[in-house]
mmCIF file of C-alpha atoms in Angstrom:
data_model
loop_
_atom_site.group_PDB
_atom_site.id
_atom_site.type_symbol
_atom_site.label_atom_id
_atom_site.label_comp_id
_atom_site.label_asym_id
_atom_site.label_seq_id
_atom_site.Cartn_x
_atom_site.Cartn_y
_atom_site.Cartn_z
ATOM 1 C CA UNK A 62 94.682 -151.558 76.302
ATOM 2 C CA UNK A 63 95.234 -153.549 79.559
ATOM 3 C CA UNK A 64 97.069 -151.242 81.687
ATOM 4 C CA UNK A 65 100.009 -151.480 84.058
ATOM 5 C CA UNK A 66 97.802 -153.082 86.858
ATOM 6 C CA UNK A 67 96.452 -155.851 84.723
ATOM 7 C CA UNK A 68 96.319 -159.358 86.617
ATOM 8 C CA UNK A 69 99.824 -160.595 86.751
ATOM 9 C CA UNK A 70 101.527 -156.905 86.863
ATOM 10 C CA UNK A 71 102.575 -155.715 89.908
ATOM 11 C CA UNK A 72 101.568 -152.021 90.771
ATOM 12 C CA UNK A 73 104.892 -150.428 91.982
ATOM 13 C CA UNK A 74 105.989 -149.450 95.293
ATOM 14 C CA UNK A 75 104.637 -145.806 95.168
ATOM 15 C CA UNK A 76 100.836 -147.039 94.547
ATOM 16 C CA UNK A 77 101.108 -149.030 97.480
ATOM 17 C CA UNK A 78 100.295 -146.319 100.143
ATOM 18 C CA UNK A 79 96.868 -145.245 98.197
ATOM 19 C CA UNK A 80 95.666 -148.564 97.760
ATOM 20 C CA UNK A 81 96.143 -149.176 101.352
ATOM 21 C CA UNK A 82 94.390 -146.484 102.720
ATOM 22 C CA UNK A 83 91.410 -146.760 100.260
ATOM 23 C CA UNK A 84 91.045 -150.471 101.964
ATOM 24 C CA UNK A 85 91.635 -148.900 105.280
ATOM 25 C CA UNK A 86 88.688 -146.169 104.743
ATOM 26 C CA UNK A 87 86.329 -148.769 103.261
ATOM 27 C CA UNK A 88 86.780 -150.823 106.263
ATOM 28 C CA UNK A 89 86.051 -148.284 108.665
ATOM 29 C CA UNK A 90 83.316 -147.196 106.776
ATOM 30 C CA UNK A 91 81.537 -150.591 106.415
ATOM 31 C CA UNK A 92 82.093 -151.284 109.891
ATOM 32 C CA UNK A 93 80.869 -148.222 111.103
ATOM 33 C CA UNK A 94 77.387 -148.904 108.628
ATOM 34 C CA UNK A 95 77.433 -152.616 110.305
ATOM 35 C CA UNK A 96 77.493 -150.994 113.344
ATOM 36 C CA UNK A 97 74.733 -148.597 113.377
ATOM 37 C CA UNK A 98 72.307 -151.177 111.623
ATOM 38 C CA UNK A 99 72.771 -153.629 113.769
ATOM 39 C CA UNK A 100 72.519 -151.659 117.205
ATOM 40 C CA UNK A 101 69.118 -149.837 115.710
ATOM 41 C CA UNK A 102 67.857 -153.126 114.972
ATOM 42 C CA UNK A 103 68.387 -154.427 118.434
ATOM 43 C CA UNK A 104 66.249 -151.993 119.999
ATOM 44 C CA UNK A 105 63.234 -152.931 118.496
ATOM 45 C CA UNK A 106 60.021 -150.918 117.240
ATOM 46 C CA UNK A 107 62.236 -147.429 118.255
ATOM 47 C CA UNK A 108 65.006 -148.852 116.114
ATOM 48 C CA UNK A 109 63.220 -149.582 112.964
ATOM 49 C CA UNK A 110 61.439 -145.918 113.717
ATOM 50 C CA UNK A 111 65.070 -144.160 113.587
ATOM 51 C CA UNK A 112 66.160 -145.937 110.510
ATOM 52 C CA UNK A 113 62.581 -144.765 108.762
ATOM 53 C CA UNK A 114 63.135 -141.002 109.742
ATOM 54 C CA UNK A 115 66.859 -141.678 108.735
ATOM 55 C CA UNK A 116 65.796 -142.884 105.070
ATOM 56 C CA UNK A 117 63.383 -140.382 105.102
ATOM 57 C CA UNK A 118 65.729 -137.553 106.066
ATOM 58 C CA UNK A 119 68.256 -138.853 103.601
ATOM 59 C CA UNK A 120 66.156 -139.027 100.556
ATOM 60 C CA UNK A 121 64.585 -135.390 101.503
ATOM 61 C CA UNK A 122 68.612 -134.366 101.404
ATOM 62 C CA UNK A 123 68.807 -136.000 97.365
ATOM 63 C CA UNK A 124 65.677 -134.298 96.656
ATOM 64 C CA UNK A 125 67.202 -130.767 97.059
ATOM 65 C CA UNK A 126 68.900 -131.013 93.641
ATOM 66 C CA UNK A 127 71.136 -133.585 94.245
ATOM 67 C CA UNK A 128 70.007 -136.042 92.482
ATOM 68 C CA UNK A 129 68.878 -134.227 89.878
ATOM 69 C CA UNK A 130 72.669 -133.394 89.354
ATOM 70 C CA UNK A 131 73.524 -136.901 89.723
ATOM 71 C CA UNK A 132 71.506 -138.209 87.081
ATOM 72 C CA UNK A 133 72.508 -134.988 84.477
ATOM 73 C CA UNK A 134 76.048 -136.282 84.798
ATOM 74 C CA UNK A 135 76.576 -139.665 82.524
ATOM 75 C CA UNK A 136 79.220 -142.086 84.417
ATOM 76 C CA UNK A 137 82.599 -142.559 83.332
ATOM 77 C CA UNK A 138 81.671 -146.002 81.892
ATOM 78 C CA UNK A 139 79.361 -144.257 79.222
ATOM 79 C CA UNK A 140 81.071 -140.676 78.866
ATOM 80 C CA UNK A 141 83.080 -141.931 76.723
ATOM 81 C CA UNK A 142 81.132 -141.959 74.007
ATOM 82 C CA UNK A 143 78.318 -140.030 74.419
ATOM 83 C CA UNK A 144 75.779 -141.840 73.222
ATOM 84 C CA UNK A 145 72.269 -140.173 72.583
ATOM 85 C CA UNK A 146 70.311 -142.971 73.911
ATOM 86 C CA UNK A 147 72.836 -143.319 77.122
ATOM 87 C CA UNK A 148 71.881 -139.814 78.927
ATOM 88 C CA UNK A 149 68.208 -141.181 79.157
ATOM 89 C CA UNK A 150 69.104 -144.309 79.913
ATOM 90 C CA UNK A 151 71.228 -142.931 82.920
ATOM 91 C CA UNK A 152 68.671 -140.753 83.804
ATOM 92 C CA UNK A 153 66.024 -143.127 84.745
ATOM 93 C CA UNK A 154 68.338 -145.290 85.813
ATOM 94 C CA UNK A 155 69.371 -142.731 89.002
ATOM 95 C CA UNK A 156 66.120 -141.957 89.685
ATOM 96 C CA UNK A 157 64.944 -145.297 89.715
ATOM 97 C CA UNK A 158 67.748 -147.003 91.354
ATOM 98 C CA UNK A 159 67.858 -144.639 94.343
ATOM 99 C CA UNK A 160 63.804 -144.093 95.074
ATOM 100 C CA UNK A 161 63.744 -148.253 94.281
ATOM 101 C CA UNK A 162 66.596 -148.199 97.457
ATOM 102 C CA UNK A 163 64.687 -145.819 99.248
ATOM 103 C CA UNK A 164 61.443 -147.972 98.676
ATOM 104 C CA UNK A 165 63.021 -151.184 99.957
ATOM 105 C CA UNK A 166 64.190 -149.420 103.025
ATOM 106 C CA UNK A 167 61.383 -148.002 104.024
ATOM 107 C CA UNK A 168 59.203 -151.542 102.892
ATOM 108 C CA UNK A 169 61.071 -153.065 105.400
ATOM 109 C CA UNK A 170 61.256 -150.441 108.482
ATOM 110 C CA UNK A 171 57.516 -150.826 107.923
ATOM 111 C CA UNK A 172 57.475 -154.733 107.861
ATOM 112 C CA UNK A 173 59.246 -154.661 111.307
ATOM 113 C CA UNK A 174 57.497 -151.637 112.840
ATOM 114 C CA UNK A 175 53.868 -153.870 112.234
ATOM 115 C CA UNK A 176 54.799 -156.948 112.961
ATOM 116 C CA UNK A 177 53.001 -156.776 116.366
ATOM 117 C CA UNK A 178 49.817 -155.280 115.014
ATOM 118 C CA UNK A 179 49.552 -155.941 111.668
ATOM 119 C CA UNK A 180 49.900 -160.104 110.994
ATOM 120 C CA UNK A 181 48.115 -162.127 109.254
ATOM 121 C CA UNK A 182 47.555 -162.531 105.515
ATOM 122 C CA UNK A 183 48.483 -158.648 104.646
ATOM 123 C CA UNK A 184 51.769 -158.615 106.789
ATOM 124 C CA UNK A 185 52.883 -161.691 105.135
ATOM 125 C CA UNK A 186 52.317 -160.417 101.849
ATOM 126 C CA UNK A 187 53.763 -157.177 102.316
ATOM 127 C CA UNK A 188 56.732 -158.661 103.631
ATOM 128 C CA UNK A 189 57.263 -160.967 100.869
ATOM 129 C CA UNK A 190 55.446 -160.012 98.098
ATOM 130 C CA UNK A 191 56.264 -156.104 98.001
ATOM 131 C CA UNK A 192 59.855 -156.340 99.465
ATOM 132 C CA UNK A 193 60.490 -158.794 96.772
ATOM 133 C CA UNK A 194 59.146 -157.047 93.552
ATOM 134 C CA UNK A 195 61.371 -153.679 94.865
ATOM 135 C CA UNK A 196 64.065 -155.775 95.310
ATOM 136 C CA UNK A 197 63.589 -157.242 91.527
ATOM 137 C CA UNK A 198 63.343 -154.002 90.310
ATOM 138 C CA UNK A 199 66.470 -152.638 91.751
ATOM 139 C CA UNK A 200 67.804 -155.803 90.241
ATOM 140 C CA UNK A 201 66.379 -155.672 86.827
ATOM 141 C CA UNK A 202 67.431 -151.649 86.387
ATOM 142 C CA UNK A 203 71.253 -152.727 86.379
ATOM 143 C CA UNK A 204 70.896 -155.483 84.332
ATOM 144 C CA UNK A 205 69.049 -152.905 81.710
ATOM 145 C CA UNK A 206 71.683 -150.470 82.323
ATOM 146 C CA UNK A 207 74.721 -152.647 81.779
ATOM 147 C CA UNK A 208 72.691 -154.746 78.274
ATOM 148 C CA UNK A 209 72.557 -150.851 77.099
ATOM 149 C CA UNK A 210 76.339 -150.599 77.570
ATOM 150 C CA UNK A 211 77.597 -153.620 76.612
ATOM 151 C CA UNK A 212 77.753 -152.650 73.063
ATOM 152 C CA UNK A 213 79.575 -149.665 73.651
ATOM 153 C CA UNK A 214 82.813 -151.749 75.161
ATOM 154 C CA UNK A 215 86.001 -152.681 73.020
ATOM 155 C CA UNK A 216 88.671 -155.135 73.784
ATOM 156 C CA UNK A 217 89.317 -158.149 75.487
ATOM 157 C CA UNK A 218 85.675 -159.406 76.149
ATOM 158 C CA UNK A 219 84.775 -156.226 78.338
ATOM 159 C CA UNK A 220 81.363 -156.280 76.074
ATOM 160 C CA UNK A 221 80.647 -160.151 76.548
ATOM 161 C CA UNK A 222 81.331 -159.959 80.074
ATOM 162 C CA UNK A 223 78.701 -156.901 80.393
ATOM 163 C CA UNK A 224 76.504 -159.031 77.984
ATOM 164 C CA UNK A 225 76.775 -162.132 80.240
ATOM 165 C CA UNK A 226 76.398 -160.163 83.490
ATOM 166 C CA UNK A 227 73.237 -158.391 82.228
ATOM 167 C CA UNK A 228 71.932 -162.065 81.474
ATOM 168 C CA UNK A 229 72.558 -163.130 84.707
ATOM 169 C CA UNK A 230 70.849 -159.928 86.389
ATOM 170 C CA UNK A 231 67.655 -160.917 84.427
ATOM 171 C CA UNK A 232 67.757 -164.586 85.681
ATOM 172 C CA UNK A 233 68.200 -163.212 88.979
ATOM 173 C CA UNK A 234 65.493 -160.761 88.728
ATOM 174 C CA UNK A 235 63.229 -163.996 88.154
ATOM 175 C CA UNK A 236 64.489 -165.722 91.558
ATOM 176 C CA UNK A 237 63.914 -162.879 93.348
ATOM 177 C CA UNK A 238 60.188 -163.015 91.876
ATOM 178 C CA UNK A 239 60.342 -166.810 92.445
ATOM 179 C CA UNK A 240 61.945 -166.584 96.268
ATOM 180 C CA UNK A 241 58.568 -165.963 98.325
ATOM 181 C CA UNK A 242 56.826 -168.883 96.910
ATOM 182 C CA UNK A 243 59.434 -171.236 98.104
ATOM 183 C CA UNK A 244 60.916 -169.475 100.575
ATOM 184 C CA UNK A 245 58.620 -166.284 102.144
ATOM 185 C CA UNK A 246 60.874 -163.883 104.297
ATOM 186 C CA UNK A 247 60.600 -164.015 108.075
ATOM 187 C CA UNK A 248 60.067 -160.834 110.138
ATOM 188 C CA UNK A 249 60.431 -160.285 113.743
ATOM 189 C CA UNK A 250 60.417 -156.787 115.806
ATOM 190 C CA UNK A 251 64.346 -157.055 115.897
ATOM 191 C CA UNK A 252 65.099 -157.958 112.384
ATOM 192 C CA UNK A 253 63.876 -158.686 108.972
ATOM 193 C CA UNK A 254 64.954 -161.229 106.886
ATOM 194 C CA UNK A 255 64.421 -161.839 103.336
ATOM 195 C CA UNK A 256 65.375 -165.711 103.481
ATOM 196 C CA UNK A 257 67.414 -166.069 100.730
ATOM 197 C CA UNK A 258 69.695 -169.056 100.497
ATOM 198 C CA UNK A 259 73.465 -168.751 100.659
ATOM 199 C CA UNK A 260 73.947 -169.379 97.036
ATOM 200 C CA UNK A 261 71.905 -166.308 96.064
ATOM 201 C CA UNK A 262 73.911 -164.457 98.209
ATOM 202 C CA UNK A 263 77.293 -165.172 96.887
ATOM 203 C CA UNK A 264 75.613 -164.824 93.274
ATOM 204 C CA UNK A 265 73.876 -161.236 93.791
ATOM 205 C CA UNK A 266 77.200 -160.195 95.695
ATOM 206 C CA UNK A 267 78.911 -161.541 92.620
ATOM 207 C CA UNK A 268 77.006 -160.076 89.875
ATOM 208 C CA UNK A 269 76.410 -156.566 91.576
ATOM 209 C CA UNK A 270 79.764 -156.156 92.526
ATOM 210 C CA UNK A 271 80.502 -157.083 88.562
ATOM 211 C CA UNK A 272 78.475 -154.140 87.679
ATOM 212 C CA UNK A 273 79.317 -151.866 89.754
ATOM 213 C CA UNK A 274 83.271 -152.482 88.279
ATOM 214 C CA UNK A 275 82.289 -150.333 85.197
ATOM 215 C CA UNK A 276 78.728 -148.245 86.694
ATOM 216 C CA UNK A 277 79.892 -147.155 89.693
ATOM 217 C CA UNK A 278 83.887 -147.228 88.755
ATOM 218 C CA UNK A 279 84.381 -144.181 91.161
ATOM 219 C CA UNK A 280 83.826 -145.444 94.014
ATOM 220 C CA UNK A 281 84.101 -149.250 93.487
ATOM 221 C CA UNK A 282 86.215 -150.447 96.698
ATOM 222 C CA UNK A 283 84.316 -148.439 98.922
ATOM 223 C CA UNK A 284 80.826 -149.919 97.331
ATOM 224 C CA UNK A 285 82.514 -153.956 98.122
ATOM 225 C CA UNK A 286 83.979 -152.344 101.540
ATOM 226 C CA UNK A 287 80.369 -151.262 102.939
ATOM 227 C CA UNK A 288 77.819 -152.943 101.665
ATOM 228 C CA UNK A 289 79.306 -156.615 100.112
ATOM 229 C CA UNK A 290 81.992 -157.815 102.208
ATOM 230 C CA UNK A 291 80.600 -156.461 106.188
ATOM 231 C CA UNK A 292 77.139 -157.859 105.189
ATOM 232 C CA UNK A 293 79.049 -161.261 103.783
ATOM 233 C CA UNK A 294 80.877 -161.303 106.790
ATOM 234 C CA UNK A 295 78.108 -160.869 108.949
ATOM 235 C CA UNK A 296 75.533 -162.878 107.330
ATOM 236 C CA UNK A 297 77.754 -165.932 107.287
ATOM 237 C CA UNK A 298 79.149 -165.911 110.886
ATOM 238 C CA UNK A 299 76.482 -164.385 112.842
ATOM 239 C CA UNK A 300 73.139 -165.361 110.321
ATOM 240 C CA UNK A 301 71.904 -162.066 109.925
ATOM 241 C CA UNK A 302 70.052 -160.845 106.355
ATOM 242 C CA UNK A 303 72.831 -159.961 104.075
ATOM 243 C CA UNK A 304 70.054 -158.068 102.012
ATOM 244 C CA UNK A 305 68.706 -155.786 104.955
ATOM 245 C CA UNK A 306 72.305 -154.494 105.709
ATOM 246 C CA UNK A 307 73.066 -153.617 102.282
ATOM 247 C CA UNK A 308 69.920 -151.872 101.304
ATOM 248 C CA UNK A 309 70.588 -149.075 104.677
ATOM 249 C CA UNK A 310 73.740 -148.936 103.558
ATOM 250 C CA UNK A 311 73.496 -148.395 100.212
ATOM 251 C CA UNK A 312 70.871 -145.812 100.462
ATOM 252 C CA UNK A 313 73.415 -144.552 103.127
ATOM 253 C CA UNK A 314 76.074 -144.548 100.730
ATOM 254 C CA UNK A 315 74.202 -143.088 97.408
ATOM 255 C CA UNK A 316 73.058 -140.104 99.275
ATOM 256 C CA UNK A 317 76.317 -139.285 100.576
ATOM 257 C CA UNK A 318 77.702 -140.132 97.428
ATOM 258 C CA UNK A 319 75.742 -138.170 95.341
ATOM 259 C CA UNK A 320 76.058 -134.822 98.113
ATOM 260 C CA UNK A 321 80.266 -135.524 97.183
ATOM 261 C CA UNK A 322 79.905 -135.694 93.880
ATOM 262 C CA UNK A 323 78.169 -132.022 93.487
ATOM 263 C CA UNK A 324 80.786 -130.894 95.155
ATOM 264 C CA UNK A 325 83.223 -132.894 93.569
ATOM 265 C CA UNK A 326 86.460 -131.003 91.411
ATOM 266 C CA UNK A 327 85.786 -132.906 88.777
ATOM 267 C CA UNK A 328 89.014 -131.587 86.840
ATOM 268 C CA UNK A 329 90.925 -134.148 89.103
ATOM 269 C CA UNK A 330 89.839 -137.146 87.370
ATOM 270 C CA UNK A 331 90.953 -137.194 83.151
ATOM 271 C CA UNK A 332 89.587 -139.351 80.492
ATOM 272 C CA UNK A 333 91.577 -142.176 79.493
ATOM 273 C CA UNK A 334 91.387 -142.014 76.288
ATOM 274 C CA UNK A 335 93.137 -145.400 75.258
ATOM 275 C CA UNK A 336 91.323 -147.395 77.758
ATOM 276 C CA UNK A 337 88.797 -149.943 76.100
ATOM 277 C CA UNK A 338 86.180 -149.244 78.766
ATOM 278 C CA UNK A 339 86.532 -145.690 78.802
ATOM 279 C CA UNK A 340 87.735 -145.455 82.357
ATOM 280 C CA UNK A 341 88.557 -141.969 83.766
ATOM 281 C CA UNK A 342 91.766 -141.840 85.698
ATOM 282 C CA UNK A 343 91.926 -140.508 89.687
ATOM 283 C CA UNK A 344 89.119 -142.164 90.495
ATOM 284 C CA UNK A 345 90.921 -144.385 92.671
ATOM 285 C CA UNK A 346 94.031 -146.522 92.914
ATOM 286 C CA UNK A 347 91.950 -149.812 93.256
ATOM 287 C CA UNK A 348 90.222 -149.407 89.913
ATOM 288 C CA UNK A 349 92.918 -147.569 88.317
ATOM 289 C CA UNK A 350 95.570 -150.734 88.657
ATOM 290 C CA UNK A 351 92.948 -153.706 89.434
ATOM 291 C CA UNK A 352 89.754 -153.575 87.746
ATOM 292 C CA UNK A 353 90.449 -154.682 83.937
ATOM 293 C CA UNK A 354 89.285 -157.229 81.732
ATOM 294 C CA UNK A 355 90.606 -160.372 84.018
ATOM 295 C CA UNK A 356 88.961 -159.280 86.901
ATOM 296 C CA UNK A 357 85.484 -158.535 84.692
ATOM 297 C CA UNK A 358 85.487 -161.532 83.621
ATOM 298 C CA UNK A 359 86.135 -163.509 86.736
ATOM 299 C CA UNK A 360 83.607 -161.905 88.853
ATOM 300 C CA UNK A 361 81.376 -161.995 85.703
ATOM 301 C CA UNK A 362 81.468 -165.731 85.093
ATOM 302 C CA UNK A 363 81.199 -166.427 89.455
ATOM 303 C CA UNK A 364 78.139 -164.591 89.200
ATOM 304 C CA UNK A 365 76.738 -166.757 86.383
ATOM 305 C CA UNK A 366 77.900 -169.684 88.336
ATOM 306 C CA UNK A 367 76.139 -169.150 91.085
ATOM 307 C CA UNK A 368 73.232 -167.965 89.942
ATOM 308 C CA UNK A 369 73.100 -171.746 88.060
ATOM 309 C CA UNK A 370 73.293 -173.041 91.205
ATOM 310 C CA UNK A 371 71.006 -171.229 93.051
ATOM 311 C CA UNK A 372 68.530 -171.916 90.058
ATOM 312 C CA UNK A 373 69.018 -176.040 91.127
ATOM 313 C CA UNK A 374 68.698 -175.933 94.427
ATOM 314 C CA UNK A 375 65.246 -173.772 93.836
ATOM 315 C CA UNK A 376 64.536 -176.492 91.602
ATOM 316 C CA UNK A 377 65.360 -179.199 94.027
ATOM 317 C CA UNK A 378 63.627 -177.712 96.550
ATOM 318 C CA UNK A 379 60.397 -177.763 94.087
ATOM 319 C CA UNK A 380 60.692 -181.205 93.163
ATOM 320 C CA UNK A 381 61.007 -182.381 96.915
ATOM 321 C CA UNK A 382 58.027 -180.550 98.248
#
């Protein structure tokens, strides 16, 4: 069941060169996405204009069958066993998850394009209030997504780690609700920022990156290389949102993603058919030797953890006011 690149196994010389230059690529590509956020948001209104005709532009692109095609084709994580319920269940959760991404993007283009104009009590709400219900429901759709799977899992607590991450995505779809009471977000011409605490940061990071490990196996390193670890970085040495970079990015990255995957020669990548989690092999060295039960259940359990502690320092901050 576990795999020759289990924790503790070593990979072999010859996987060494792929694995390397899937890191290399997902740097380049999340610097590249840092890059371009960060120098349109320095320009001001005209930058925030670009990045709304970008989103739009991108999610006309999906619209022309894409992700239509996209959401037809059930993910490795679930083709497995071809479950009636899972091809709806997939469905909406494409469609939602991308036009939620979309929504958030363009909620905050807006946000920043007003500021000037626009204050006052409707601004404010907008900004906090609308930004974070799309933001809980981008959260909330994975956590549905990955309770559906869990059951389907074998082996090695693959199920109970699904089971516990889908727990924590619904007590961070809460916070999220809970965030602009305690803590509204805080918009300027030159950047928006949804305010979250460092703690909810390392536990969304945590818990998204968990899911994608089975949901978005395919393309796993490149998802932490371009919109987790640049927007970590980032956000922790120069203060920027975490959250504003990843949403352009990801929206960046799904419609890209879904454009390669049409196009994709799907015959390269087989079924696994004695993996527990129903992996499909050539998807990618990093997944292929690295992502198994250990590392599902350490991310899995970090997410939890943090999320706990974000919950007492919301708590704290409640009790002090």
């Amino acid at each position: 069941g576990r795999g020759v690149g289990y924790w503790g196994g070593w990979p072999g010389k010859l996987m060494i060169g792929p694995l390397l230059r899937e890191l290399c690529l997902a740097g380049i590509v999340g610097g590249a996405n840092l890059g371009w956020v960060r120098t349109l948001n320095s320009q001001g209104s005209s930058g925030y204009a670009v990045r709304f005709a970008v989103c739009v532009l991108l999610t006309a692109t999906a619209l022309c069958g894409y992700l239509q095609t996209f959401a037809n084709q059930l993910n490795p994580a679930l083709i497995k066993w071809q479950h009636k319920s899972s091809h709806r269940v997939w469905s909406l959760f494409v469609w939602g998850k991308y036009l939620g991404v979309c929504a958030l993007e363009m909620a905050m283009c807006v946000a920043c394009l007003t500021v000037r104009d626009w204050g006052g009590w409707w601004h404010t709400s907008w900004a906090s209030w609308v930004c974070a219900a799309l933001l809980a429901f981008n959260i909330l759709e994975c956590a549905i997504l990955e309770l559906h799977s869990h059951k389907f899992y074998q082996g090695d607590g693959v199920g109970k780690c699904a089971l516990l991450n889908s727990m924590t995505g619904f007590v961070l779809t809460a916070l999220t609700m809970i965030q602009p009471l305690l803590l509204p977000a805080i918009v300027t011409e030159t950047g928006f920022s949804h305010n979250h605490t460092n703690m909810y940061v390392m536990a969304y990071a945590c818990w998204n990156i968990k899911f994608a490990s089975i949901h978005q196996d395919d393309g796993t390193l490149f998802h932490i290389g371009h919109s987790h670890l640049p927007a970590l970085i980032s956000c922790f040495l120069y203060g920027t949102d975490y959250m504003e970079y990843r949403v352009a990015s990801l929206h960046l990255h799904f419609t890209l993603g879904m454009v390669k995957s049409y196009y994709k020669d799907n015959a390269k990548c087989v079924l696994n058919k004695d993996d527990p989690v129903g992996r499909m092999l050539g998807y990618g060295s990093f997944y292929d030797l690295f992502m198994h039960e250990d590392w599902m259940s350490l991310v899995a359990w970090a997410a939890a953890g943090a999320t706990i502690l974000h919950s007492l320092q919301l708590l704290s901050m409640v009790l002090s006011s």
